[in-house]
C-alpha cells in the first residue's frame, strides 16, 4: 500500500520582506481569505495525505495560529498527524536551492517514527495552484519509481532575477512538487554528517543514473509567489473566470481557517465591479478590479481601484487607492490618495496608519 | 459528573407557518441572515453563557439539522465533559412514542439529564433570533433560590395581547400567567426560556407524565401546575433584541432589518459572535456588470446582475441582466439571465429560469420552494 508523508517547506530567497517581517512566507495572506500555505496543504488533504510536516521557519507564530489543531483541513483526527517542524538554521542556504535537506535534520524522528510511510512529497509553500496529486502518486507507486518531479508549464513564472534560479528548475521548468521514496531521504539524513549535496534537486540530478526519475507536467494554473509583482498578479488572477473555476470550482476544495464572519454588507452608495470580496466587510464606496479581504471597512465616497486589501483594512471616507497593496489591519485616513502602478504597486506594511 | 447547569434545546418543531421552507427541514435548520441557521443563535448563546452541555431534542425532519449540528465543534460544543447530544425519540422496553409535547420531550430524556446530575436545567428553543447571556439569568435564579425562572421580554403594552403574559409583583414573583389576554395587566411576555431547579423539574415532569388529561406542554400544563402549587416562580425581565420568526412575514421583516445602516441586531459584534457551521467557501465575485446596494452577500456567490436591498446566502448565482430586489435568496439558488425577483424568498438550490419574473412591486412575499420546482 502506498502511504505518503507531505512536507511543506519555506522558500528563503524571496523578495517579499515587507510582508515577512513578522511572519513566514507561507502565511502571507492571499486571495481575500487564504494564506499561501492553504494551497499546497489543501492539495495534500485532497489527495488523502494526512501525515504532514510543515517547516515553520523562524517566524512561525502566525503559522501556529493559522493551522491551529488542523480542524479546517480535517487533520485533527487521532491517527493523523499535522506537525510544525522546527527549523534550526545555523548554516547558510545557497541561492537557487530548491530545498535544503539539512532543514529536515532536526525532524529526523518525525520521519523515522512513521514507519508505515513509503514516500515523501516535498512542496514549497509559496505556489498557488490546485494540484491533482492522487494520480501522480499512483503512477509513481505502480511503476516503482524512485523520484517523480511535478513541473509546471503554461503560465509564465516570475523571474527573481538571479543567475542561480535555473538550479531550482528541472530542465528550465518550475518544480511544483517532488515525490521521493522515503528510504532515499532517510539514507541522506543518516549520512548528513559526512557532507555532500544537500539540495534535494541537486542530489537527484547527481544521482540520475542510479534513480528511476519520472517527470510529470501539471497542465493547469499555477503561480509562484516570490516578489511583489508576482504577488499582485496572482491576486488579480482571482478576477479571471478560468482561474476561479480551476482553483475553487471543482471537487478539490481549498480549505482555510474559518472566521465566523457576517456576510458582507453593501451600504447605500456602494458600487462594485469586477471585484473579489470576502465576508465580514462593510462596503460603502466604490471598488473596481480589486481583492478585498475579510472584515474590511470601506467608507463613503472612497474609491479602490486595482488594489489588494488584506484583512481588517479600515478605509475612511473620500480615500482614493490605485494599484495599492495593504497588508493586514491598515488604517487609511479620510481623503488620503495613494497611487502606484501595475509594475510597482504601493505596499503598506501591517498595522500602519496612513 | 455533576454540572451546575445544562441546557435542553427544543428543536423538534415543524414550523408549519413557514410553508415550503420547512417542508423538508426542521424549523431550527431554516437559513437566516445569509449564512446562519435559526439554531445558531441559541447554540451561540450557550457558548457565550459558558454552558458546555446541550441536549438537542429533535423530531421533525431531523436529517439536515443533525448533520448541521454535527459534533458541535462550530459552537465549541465538542468538549469531552458534555458537549452537544442529539436526542431523538427512542424505543424502550415499554414501547416507543413520539415526543407528545415540549414537557414530554424533556420527560423522556430524564436519564440524559440525570447522567449530569445538574443543579439547574435551562430549557430553550432553537427558533428565536436573539443574543442573551443565560448565565446572568442563572445568577438571578440562584440568588432568589427559585424553583423556576422564566425569561420575560418587555413588550409594548399595545402588543401585549399577542403574547403569553406574566403578571408579577415588585420582586418579579409571578402571580398569574395569562395566555394572550384581551386586557393585559402587564407587558412581560414569556420568551419560552426556563431555568428549573432540577429536583423540582424532575418531580413536576413525572407528575405531568402520569396525567392522562395533560397535553404535556410547559406553557399549558407544567408552569400552571407549578404556580398552583405555590412554588417559587420568578420572571427574569430581558431588555434586548428578540424576534420570533415563526411566520413568513416575520421571517422576511426580521431579515430586512439587517439591511439598515445600524441594524437592531448587530452581527458584526466581535464580543458576541454568532457561530455557524458551513463548508469553506471562496470570497464572492462581483463581475463588471454587477451592482449591489443595501444588501448582504455571503461567501461563494457569483454576481453578474443587480442586487438591491436583498440578502444572498452562500453560493448564490445571479446571472447577467437579472435584477434581485427586496428579496431573500437562500443557499445555492440560481437566478437566471434577465430574471426579475422582487419581494420574494427563493428557497435553497432553486433555479429561476432565464427571464422569469417572480413577485411584484406590491409588498406581498412570494415564496418559491424546492418542491414547487420538482412538480
XYZ file of C-alpha atoms in Angstrom:
729
model
C 0.000 0.000 0.000
C 1.242 3.447 -0.733
C 1.406 5.801 2.190
C 2.699 9.277 1.718
C 4.004 11.978 4.006
C 3.786 15.585 2.858
C 6.496 18.088 3.696
C 5.755 21.743 3.048
C 8.812 23.949 3.207
C 9.590 27.637 3.095
C 11.488 29.496 0.459
C 14.213 31.751 1.777
C 15.297 33.542 -1.381
C 12.199 35.668 -1.908
C 11.748 39.411 -2.182
C 8.673 39.770 -0.022
C 10.437 41.106 3.071
C 7.816 43.805 3.576
C 5.285 41.023 4.246
C 7.616 38.731 6.189
C 8.803 40.986 8.966
C 6.722 39.058 11.477
C 5.585 36.008 9.548
C 6.979 33.358 7.258
C 6.281 33.402 3.547
C 3.836 30.516 3.977
C 1.345 32.608 5.951
C 1.247 35.676 3.718
C -2.470 36.419 3.225
C -3.755 35.789 -0.269
C -6.927 35.943 -2.335
C -9.201 37.626 0.188
C -9.323 34.870 2.796
C -6.461 32.472 2.294
C -2.810 32.165 3.266
C -0.269 30.894 0.744
C 0.115 27.586 2.595
C -3.595 26.769 2.158
C -2.967 25.791 -1.461
C -0.223 23.162 -1.004
C -1.862 21.993 2.235
C -5.248 21.539 0.553
C -3.633 19.617 -2.302
C -2.248 17.140 0.259
C -5.576 16.814 2.086
C -7.436 16.366 -1.207
C -5.068 13.511 -2.028
C -5.812 11.859 1.354
C -2.364 12.592 2.713
C -2.854 13.014 6.420
C 0.671 12.871 7.668
C 2.045 16.339 7.099
C 5.065 18.196 8.343
C 5.239 21.935 7.860
C 8.628 23.554 8.219
C 7.846 26.619 10.237
C 10.942 28.702 9.670
C 11.970 31.111 12.368
C 8.809 33.228 12.475
C 6.222 30.551 12.957
C 3.765 32.376 15.263
C 1.281 33.093 12.514
C 1.650 29.550 11.215
C 0.704 28.051 14.577
C -2.196 30.455 14.824
C -3.386 29.680 11.300
C -3.126 25.889 11.407
C -4.455 25.525 14.962
C -5.469 21.917 15.533
C -5.744 21.365 11.795
C -9.502 21.072 12.125
C -10.322 23.085 8.998
C -8.289 20.650 6.938
C -9.725 17.609 8.802
C -6.247 16.972 10.148
C -7.233 16.800 13.811
C -8.071 13.088 13.887
C -6.349 10.768 16.304
C -4.486 8.809 13.672
C -3.493 11.763 11.555
C -0.541 13.901 12.082
C -0.016 17.553 11.321
C 3.198 18.858 12.786
C 5.004 22.144 12.626
C 8.624 21.105 12.333
C 11.405 23.149 13.885
C 13.884 24.833 11.612
C 17.213 25.349 13.299
C 19.216 27.185 10.761
C 22.884 27.531 11.576
C 24.148 27.289 8.035
C 23.634 29.468 5.018
C 21.414 28.298 2.239
C 22.902 28.812 -1.194
C 20.892 30.940 -3.582
C 18.973 28.836 -6.073
C 18.415 25.978 -3.641
C 15.143 24.124 -4.163
C 15.049 22.534 -0.725
C 17.987 22.100 1.617
C 17.613 18.695 3.275
C 19.538 19.913 6.307
C 16.343 21.681 7.291
C 14.813 18.273 7.847
C 17.596 17.017 10.087
C 16.102 18.247 13.402
C 12.857 16.491 12.415
C 14.510 13.166 11.663
C 12.431 11.476 14.342
C 9.176 12.714 12.832
C 10.055 10.824 9.668
C 11.601 7.808 11.368
C 8.665 7.290 13.733
C 6.166 6.965 10.922
C 7.307 3.580 9.789
C 4.368 2.856 7.500
C 5.269 5.769 5.222
C 6.946 4.800 1.986
C 7.030 8.070 0.049
C 7.623 11.697 0.912
C 6.201 14.556 -1.109
C 8.001 17.893 -0.944
C 6.245 21.136 -1.839
C 7.220 24.784 -1.439
C 4.655 26.830 0.479
C 4.506 29.756 -1.928
C 2.868 28.414 -5.075
C -0.813 28.962 -5.848
C -2.417 26.000 -7.590
C -4.990 23.256 -7.209
C -2.690 20.334 -7.785
C -4.013 16.846 -8.502
C -1.668 14.515 -6.646
C -3.582 11.243 -6.332
C -2.916 10.058 -9.849
C 0.693 11.210 -9.743
C 1.262 9.156 -6.594
C -0.466 6.120 -8.069
C 1.700 6.172 -11.172
C 4.837 6.667 -9.079
C 3.909 3.732 -6.864
C 2.721 1.375 -9.575
C 5.768 1.939 -11.764
C 8.117 1.610 -8.826
C 9.758 4.967 -9.441
C 12.252 6.436 -7.026
C 11.514 10.046 -7.808
C 8.652 11.903 -9.505
C 9.143 15.566 -10.301
C 5.997 17.623 -10.891
C 6.722 20.635 -13.053
C 4.572 23.483 -14.186
C 4.003 24.709 -17.666
C 1.783 27.187 -19.435
C 1.786 30.249 -17.232
C 4.807 32.494 -17.180
C 6.627 32.103 -13.918
C 8.036 35.269 -12.480
C 11.752 35.660 -12.553
C 13.514 36.631 -9.383
C 16.435 37.843 -11.446
C 19.124 35.597 -10.058
C 21.609 33.628 -12.106
C 21.164 30.690 -9.751
C 17.466 30.342 -10.246
C 17.836 27.796 -13.010
C 19.187 25.398 -10.424
C 15.851 25.129 -8.734
C 14.147 24.320 -12.003
C 14.084 20.996 -13.758
C 15.294 21.453 -17.299
C 14.124 25.058 -17.203
C 10.677 24.270 -15.808
C 9.394 25.381 -12.437
C 9.227 22.494 -9.936
C 5.915 22.358 -8.045
C 6.447 19.159 -6.085
C 8.913 16.324 -5.703
C 7.869 12.832 -4.667
C 10.715 10.695 -3.329
C 10.881 7.197 -1.860
C 11.234 7.503 1.890
C 14.328 5.319 2.183
C 16.271 7.666 -0.085
C 15.553 10.558 2.255
C 16.362 8.612 5.429
C 19.656 7.485 3.908
C 20.587 11.091 3.178
C 19.619 12.120 6.706
C 21.727 9.313 8.155
C 24.784 10.377 6.170
C 24.284 14.068 6.687
C 27.355 14.453 8.927
C 29.589 13.323 6.088
C 28.791 16.341 3.935
C 27.695 16.175 0.317
C 24.824 17.634 -1.655
C 22.039 18.969 0.497
C 19.768 20.419 -2.129
C 17.074 17.886 -2.934
C 17.027 18.668 -6.664
C 20.794 18.756 -6.885
C 21.022 15.404 -5.182
C 18.552 13.908 -7.654
C 20.457 15.463 -10.540
C 23.759 13.998 -9.397
C 22.343 10.526 -8.946
C 20.181 10.455 -12.038
C 21.746 7.323 -13.471
C 21.024 5.339 -10.300
C 17.471 6.539 -9.790
C 14.226 5.934 -11.656
C 13.167 9.534 -12.191
C 9.831 10.386 -13.764
C 8.724 13.895 -14.735
C 5.030 14.860 -14.758
C 3.727 18.141 -16.026
C 0.912 19.961 -14.197
C -1.074 21.402 -17.090
C -3.299 23.711 -15.076
C -2.891 27.082 -13.435
C -0.098 27.790 -11.028
C 1.784 30.853 -9.955
C 4.832 31.044 -7.785
C 4.934 33.999 -5.437
C 8.346 35.324 -4.544
C 8.170 39.026 -5.235
C 5.675 41.868 -5.033
C 4.833 41.959 -8.712
C 4.039 38.260 -8.762
C 2.021 38.542 -5.555
C -0.002 41.346 -7.098
C -0.592 39.456 -10.322
C -1.541 36.205 -8.615
C -4.183 38.024 -6.575
C -5.535 39.705 -9.696
C -5.803 36.238 -11.262
C -8.787 35.673 -8.935
C -10.715 38.057 -11.181
C -10.295 35.639 -14.116
C -13.214 33.242 -14.525
C -10.985 30.418 -15.760
C -8.639 30.658 -12.753
C -11.543 30.838 -10.304
C -13.117 27.810 -11.880
C -9.940 25.802 -11.698
C -8.986 26.775 -8.151
C -12.417 26.817 -6.499
C -14.941 25.273 -8.876
C -14.047 21.601 -8.741
C -14.188 18.689 -6.352
C -10.854 19.555 -4.787
C -11.594 22.385 -2.356
C -9.172 24.926 -0.954
C -9.501 24.867 2.821
C -8.620 27.661 5.190
C -9.210 28.846 8.731
C -12.797 29.958 9.157
C -13.605 33.191 10.941
C -17.355 33.078 11.528
C -17.843 36.410 9.875
C -21.096 38.023 8.991
C -21.926 38.207 5.249
C -20.529 41.310 3.599
C -22.785 44.324 3.824
C -23.218 46.739 0.937
C -24.457 50.060 2.184
C -26.255 52.607 0.070
C -23.960 54.206 -2.485
C -21.725 51.191 -2.930
C -20.507 50.495 -6.445
C -18.635 47.311 -7.069
C -17.369 45.975 -10.336
C -15.000 43.112 -11.122
C -14.103 42.522 -7.512
C -13.390 39.542 -5.248
C -14.779 40.281 -1.828
C -14.591 38.176 1.319
C -17.022 38.035 4.243
C -17.423 40.397 7.170
C -16.828 43.567 5.118
C -18.817 46.783 5.046
C -18.624 48.489 1.684
C -19.986 51.998 1.193
C -17.593 53.238 -1.504
C -16.530 52.193 -4.982
C -14.453 49.081 -5.629
C -13.212 48.014 -9.062
C -10.702 45.369 -10.207
C -9.707 44.623 -6.632
C -9.333 41.948 -3.967
C -10.917 42.764 -0.603
C -10.231 40.523 2.394
C -12.313 39.700 5.421
C -13.528 42.349 7.858
C -12.580 45.333 5.703
C -14.494 48.614 6.054
C -14.658 50.980 3.090
C -16.101 54.405 3.845
C -18.495 56.588 1.891
C -17.063 58.260 -1.202
C -13.863 56.211 -1.197
C -12.569 54.634 -4.390
C -10.493 51.469 -4.537
C -9.108 50.545 -7.950
C -6.728 47.717 -8.961
C -5.770 47.129 -5.344
C -5.388 44.333 -2.818
C -6.677 44.915 0.696
C -5.730 42.317 3.259
C -7.791 41.567 6.337
C -9.249 44.281 8.569
C -8.337 47.319 6.479
C -10.118 50.451 7.666
C -10.633 52.831 4.762
C -12.016 56.214 5.743
C -14.150 58.492 3.596
C -13.098 60.088 0.325
C -9.995 57.895 0.052
C -8.552 57.107 -3.375
C -6.384 53.987 -3.787
C -4.994 52.819 -7.089
C -2.526 49.918 -7.516
C -2.043 49.633 -3.771
C -1.437 46.600 -1.560
C -2.411 46.984 2.086
C -1.090 44.377 4.497
C -3.365 43.387 7.425
C -5.047 45.915 9.703
C -4.005 49.059 7.860
C -5.960 52.240 8.535
C -6.246 54.846 5.778
C -7.477 58.200 7.000
C -10.125 60.279 5.238
C -9.244 61.832 1.872
C -5.881 60.067 1.535
C -4.698 59.426 -2.028
C -2.243 56.594 -2.805
C -1.286 55.644 -6.334
C 1.125 53.012 -7.592
C 1.375 51.223 -10.890
C 0.835 47.691 -12.095
C 4.586 47.221 -12.308
C 5.239 48.825 -8.949
C 2.251 48.785 -6.618
C 2.447 50.849 -3.437
C 2.786 48.459 -0.485
C 1.757 49.470 3.040
C 3.005 47.265 5.863
C 0.907 45.603 8.544
C -0.844 47.780 11.083
C 0.180 51.117 9.520
C -1.933 54.218 9.884
C -1.706 56.458 6.838
C -20.196 14.148 36.564
C -22.005 16.908 38.368
C -22.864 20.084 36.499
C -24.217 23.385 37.703
C -26.476 23.870 34.710
C -27.067 22.091 31.435
C -29.281 23.173 28.550
C -32.075 21.318 26.793
C -32.813 22.778 23.385
C -36.214 22.036 21.890
C -35.649 21.651 18.147
C -38.396 19.287 17.116
C -40.917 21.845 15.921
C -42.244 21.743 12.421
C -42.772 25.473 11.974
C -45.639 24.847 9.579
C -46.361 28.559 9.225
C -43.092 28.911 7.313
C -44.699 26.973 4.461
C -42.396 25.282 1.970
C -39.288 26.485 3.831
C -39.893 23.809 6.451
C -41.287 21.160 4.160
C -38.069 19.176 4.256
C -36.121 20.738 7.132
C -36.922 21.369 10.778
C -37.565 24.993 11.679
C -34.295 25.441 13.622
C -32.413 24.499 10.446
C -34.016 27.250 8.349
C -31.433 29.671 6.944
C -31.375 33.204 8.313
C -29.384 36.353 7.544
C -27.395 34.893 4.670
C -25.163 32.357 6.355
C -26.836 31.437 9.617
C -29.465 28.897 10.569
C -32.007 29.722 13.275
C -30.439 27.321 15.778
C -27.084 29.179 15.557
C -28.461 31.850 17.867
C -29.396 29.532 20.748
C -26.226 27.464 20.402
C -24.030 30.577 20.240
C -25.841 31.947 23.296
C -24.951 28.737 25.130
C -21.312 29.205 24.168
C -21.295 32.817 25.402
C -23.035 31.739 28.631
C -20.395 29.093 29.416
C -22.903 26.286 29.069
C -20.931 23.345 27.742
C -23.596 20.638 27.764
C -26.591 20.874 25.457
C -29.151 18.188 24.679
C -30.887 18.923 21.381
C -34.347 17.379 21.123
C -35.206 16.619 17.526
C -38.225 15.013 15.971
C -39.492 16.624 12.767
C -37.305 16.218 9.614
C -34.077 15.907 11.606
C -31.663 14.906 8.826
C -30.359 18.324 7.813
C -30.471 19.609 11.373
C -28.475 16.661 12.717
C -25.793 16.894 10.068
C -25.620 20.637 10.596
C -25.069 20.315 14.346
C -22.585 17.507 13.682
C -20.055 17.300 16.534
C -20.983 20.761 17.771
C -17.460 21.962 17.117
C -18.702 25.058 15.271
C -20.051 26.318 18.600
C -17.119 24.872 20.599
C -19.516 22.261 21.973
C -17.309 19.291 21.132
C -15.755 19.029 24.576
C -15.205 15.816 26.473
C -17.163 16.810 29.575
C -20.507 17.151 27.884
C -20.879 18.824 24.540
C -23.852 18.541 22.277
C -26.008 15.407 22.192
C -28.829 14.914 19.738
C -31.832 13.358 21.445
C -34.425 11.895 19.088
C -37.441 9.950 20.378
C -36.475 6.366 21.136
C -37.832 2.972 21.973
C -37.626 1.428 25.438
C -38.880 -1.822 26.872
C -42.376 -0.419 27.398
C -42.674 0.587 23.769
C -41.941 3.672 21.740
C -43.586 7.027 21.408
C -43.025 10.327 19.735
C -42.475 13.390 21.863
C -46.070 14.309 22.699
C -45.270 17.848 23.788
C -42.441 20.071 24.975
C -42.642 18.713 28.532
C -42.860 15.120 27.336
C -39.717 15.574 25.263
C -37.791 16.518 28.410
C -39.614 13.852 30.451
C -38.463 11.105 28.099
C -34.886 12.300 28.483
C -34.700 12.385 32.258
C -31.902 9.746 32.147
C -29.802 12.024 29.919
C -30.149 14.948 32.322
C -29.659 12.705 35.358
C -26.334 11.482 33.970
C -25.007 15.002 34.574
C -26.970 15.411 37.819
C -27.158 19.186 37.311
C -28.405 21.635 39.903
C -30.381 23.510 37.275
C -31.724 22.886 33.792
C -32.083 25.609 31.174
C -34.814 24.962 28.619
C -34.666 26.929 25.375
C -35.895 26.553 21.829
C -33.989 26.671 18.602
C -36.069 29.059 16.575
C -35.719 32.540 18.054
C -33.339 35.288 16.989
C -31.644 36.923 19.959
C -28.410 37.312 21.862
C -28.621 36.512 25.525
C -26.169 35.586 28.254
C -28.102 32.895 30.121
C -25.565 32.919 32.955
C -26.934 36.278 34.157
C -30.404 34.772 34.308
C -28.995 31.743 36.127
C -27.351 34.006 38.706
C -30.654 35.731 39.445
C -32.403 32.352 39.575
C -29.897 31.126 42.154
C -29.923 34.355 44.167
C -33.675 34.038 44.596
C -33.412 30.323 45.270
C -36.188 29.952 42.701
C -37.750 26.678 41.608
C -38.421 28.168 38.204
C -37.362 31.370 36.466
C -38.960 32.375 33.176
C -37.296 34.732 30.710
C -39.661 37.622 30.057
C -39.435 40.061 27.183
C -40.570 43.580 27.866
C -43.014 44.357 25.045
C -45.195 47.325 24.102
C -48.379 47.365 26.195
C -50.341 47.627 22.922
C -48.848 44.371 21.674
C -49.069 42.501 24.952
C -52.259 40.704 23.999
C -50.346 38.741 21.339
C -48.165 37.003 23.921
C -48.326 34.820 26.986
C -48.183 37.490 29.690
C -46.704 37.078 33.164
C -48.273 39.193 35.878
C -45.664 39.845 38.546
C -45.268 41.614 41.854
C -42.479 44.067 42.681
C -39.850 41.411 43.248
C -40.726 39.765 39.900
C -42.535 36.868 41.509
C -45.096 35.537 39.032
C -48.614 35.832 40.449
C -50.508 34.869 37.355
C -49.849 33.635 33.827
C -52.288 34.657 31.073
C -52.116 33.277 27.547
C -52.896 36.092 25.048
C -55.007 38.190 27.452
C -57.595 40.546 25.938
C -56.894 43.157 28.580
C -53.250 42.670 29.562
C -52.283 43.767 33.080
C -48.561 43.618 32.368
C -46.145 43.804 29.439
C -43.805 40.968 30.370
C -44.093 38.286 27.680
C -42.808 34.742 28.124
C -39.863 34.037 25.819
C -40.113 30.289 26.268
C -36.819 30.321 28.197
C -36.978 28.454 31.502
C -34.494 27.673 34.223
C -35.705 24.971 36.618
C -34.158 23.554 39.719
C -33.501 20.024 38.503
C -35.042 18.341 41.551
C -38.245 20.351 41.068
C -38.372 19.821 37.318
C -37.918 16.070 37.663
C -40.829 15.841 40.090
C -43.092 18.089 38.001
C -42.352 16.138 34.828
C -43.091 12.800 36.492
C -46.388 14.102 37.841
C -47.296 15.600 34.480
C -46.259 12.443 32.645
C -48.802 10.404 34.602
C -51.681 12.766 33.874
C -53.795 11.417 31.033
C -55.506 14.771 30.532
C -52.286 16.754 30.123
C -51.016 17.962 26.769
C -47.504 17.675 28.230
C -46.707 21.274 27.362
C -44.645 23.624 29.527
C -46.786 26.699 28.896
C -50.149 24.954 29.152
C -49.541 22.364 31.863
C -46.260 22.333 33.757
C -45.962 26.035 34.553
C -49.620 26.443 35.634
C -49.135 23.395 37.880
C -46.025 24.933 39.422
C -47.882 28.200 40.073
C -50.882 26.425 41.548
C -48.652 24.509 43.881
C -47.206 27.779 45.152
C -43.615 27.080 44.108
C -41.020 29.834 43.916
C -41.619 31.065 40.358
C -39.984 34.278 39.135
C -39.765 36.229 35.923
C -36.429 37.427 34.573
C -37.047 40.612 32.583
C -34.946 40.775 29.397
C -34.428 44.071 27.653
C -32.848 43.343 24.349
C -33.322 42.257 20.814
C -35.536 39.191 20.458
C -37.549 38.100 17.441
C -39.844 35.218 16.754
C -39.574 34.326 13.064
C -42.405 31.832 13.040
C -44.261 33.283 10.067
C -43.190 34.198 6.549
C -43.858 37.880 7.305
C -41.769 37.948 10.477
C -39.063 35.835 8.808
C -38.898 38.356 5.977
C -39.201 41.526 8.071
C -36.629 40.443 10.658
C -34.064 39.841 7.931
C -34.818 43.095 6.142
C -33.994 44.878 9.414
C -30.433 43.603 8.988
C -30.058 45.832 5.933
C -30.425 49.058 7.875
C -27.351 51.209 8.427
C -27.334 50.365 12.134
C -29.451 47.249 12.432
C -31.019 46.426 15.818
C -29.232 43.067 15.669
C -25.509 43.737 15.337
C -23.912 40.692 13.743
C -20.559 42.465 13.375
C -20.140 42.460 17.155
C -16.934 40.523 17.812
C -17.598 40.151 21.535
C -20.784 38.200 20.987
C -20.249 36.418 17.717
C -22.908 34.163 16.263
C -21.182 30.996 15.092
C -22.290 28.802 12.256
C -21.175 25.600 10.625
C -20.561 25.611 6.914
C -18.094 24.435 4.361
C -15.136 26.551 3.419
C -16.207 28.770 0.525
C -14.273 31.292 -1.519
C -14.986 35.054 -1.388
C -17.827 36.236 -3.599
C -17.177 37.643 -7.045
C -18.841 40.766 -8.420
C -18.497 40.945 -12.191
C -18.017 44.088 -14.264
C -21.770 44.203 -14.873
C -22.713 43.625 -11.252
C -24.230 46.090 -8.820
C -25.035 45.717 -5.141
C -26.648 48.239 -2.830
C -28.120 47.881 0.658
C -27.513 44.164 0.608
C -25.831 41.306 2.411
C -23.845 38.934 0.215
C -22.298 35.718 1.526
C -19.269 33.667 0.549
C -19.247 31.677 -2.651
C -21.702 33.933 -4.517
C -21.210 34.844 -8.154
C -22.967 38.087 -9.015
C -23.283 39.247 -12.625
C -26.636 41.035 -12.255
C -28.065 43.629 -9.903
C -28.820 43.109 -6.244
C -30.711 45.754 -4.310
C -31.937 45.636 -0.724
C -31.617 41.857 -0.566
C -29.919 39.063 1.344
C -27.985 36.380 -0.511
C -26.888 33.177 1.214
C -23.808 31.111 0.451
C -23.156 30.116 -3.143
C -25.971 32.060 -4.832
C -25.573 32.788 -8.540
C -27.161 35.878 -10.118
C -26.646 35.815 -13.868
C -26.271 38.688 -16.329
C -29.156 41.105 -16.565
C -31.032 39.619 -13.612
C -32.390 42.025 -11.002
C -32.980 40.953 -7.400
C -34.802 43.466 -5.201
C -36.213 43.338 -1.673
C -35.674 39.593 -1.628
C -34.055 36.760 0.297
C -32.193 34.176 -1.770
C -31.170 31.029 0.078
C -28.104 28.818 -0.346
C -27.042 27.715 -3.833
C -30.113 29.146 -5.571
C -29.533 30.340 -9.111
C -31.220 33.333 -10.693
C -31.159 33.010 -14.485
C -30.353 35.689 -17.030
C -32.665 38.715 -17.101
C -34.910 37.228 -14.434
C -36.629 39.695 -12.095
C -37.134 38.890 -8.448
C -38.951 41.294 -6.191
C -40.431 40.802 -2.721
C -39.624 37.113 -2.849
C -37.998 34.352 -0.849
C -36.223 31.790 -3.021
C -35.505 28.517 -1.247
C -32.246 26.555 -1.207
C -30.969 25.178 -4.528
C -33.925 26.528 -6.519
C -33.191 27.577 -10.087
C -35.119 30.521 -11.521
C -35.217 30.235 -15.304
C -33.879 32.916 -17.617
C -36.272 35.819 -17.973
C -38.657 34.569 -15.302
C -40.494 37.151 -13.194
C -41.190 36.393 -9.540
C -43.104 38.774 -7.280
C -44.069 42.351 -7.991
C -43.879 45.900 -6.680
C -46.730 45.018 -4.396
C -45.391 44.060 -0.996
C -46.693 40.508 -0.946
C -43.985 37.983 -0.249
C -43.699 35.300 -2.925
C -42.221 32.035 -1.745
C -40.566 29.691 -4.224
C -39.741 26.346 -2.611
C -37.779 23.328 -3.694
C -40.936 21.265 -4.009
C -42.585 23.791 -6.299
C -39.825 23.055 -8.749
C -39.972 19.301 -8.591
C -43.605 19.328 -9.680
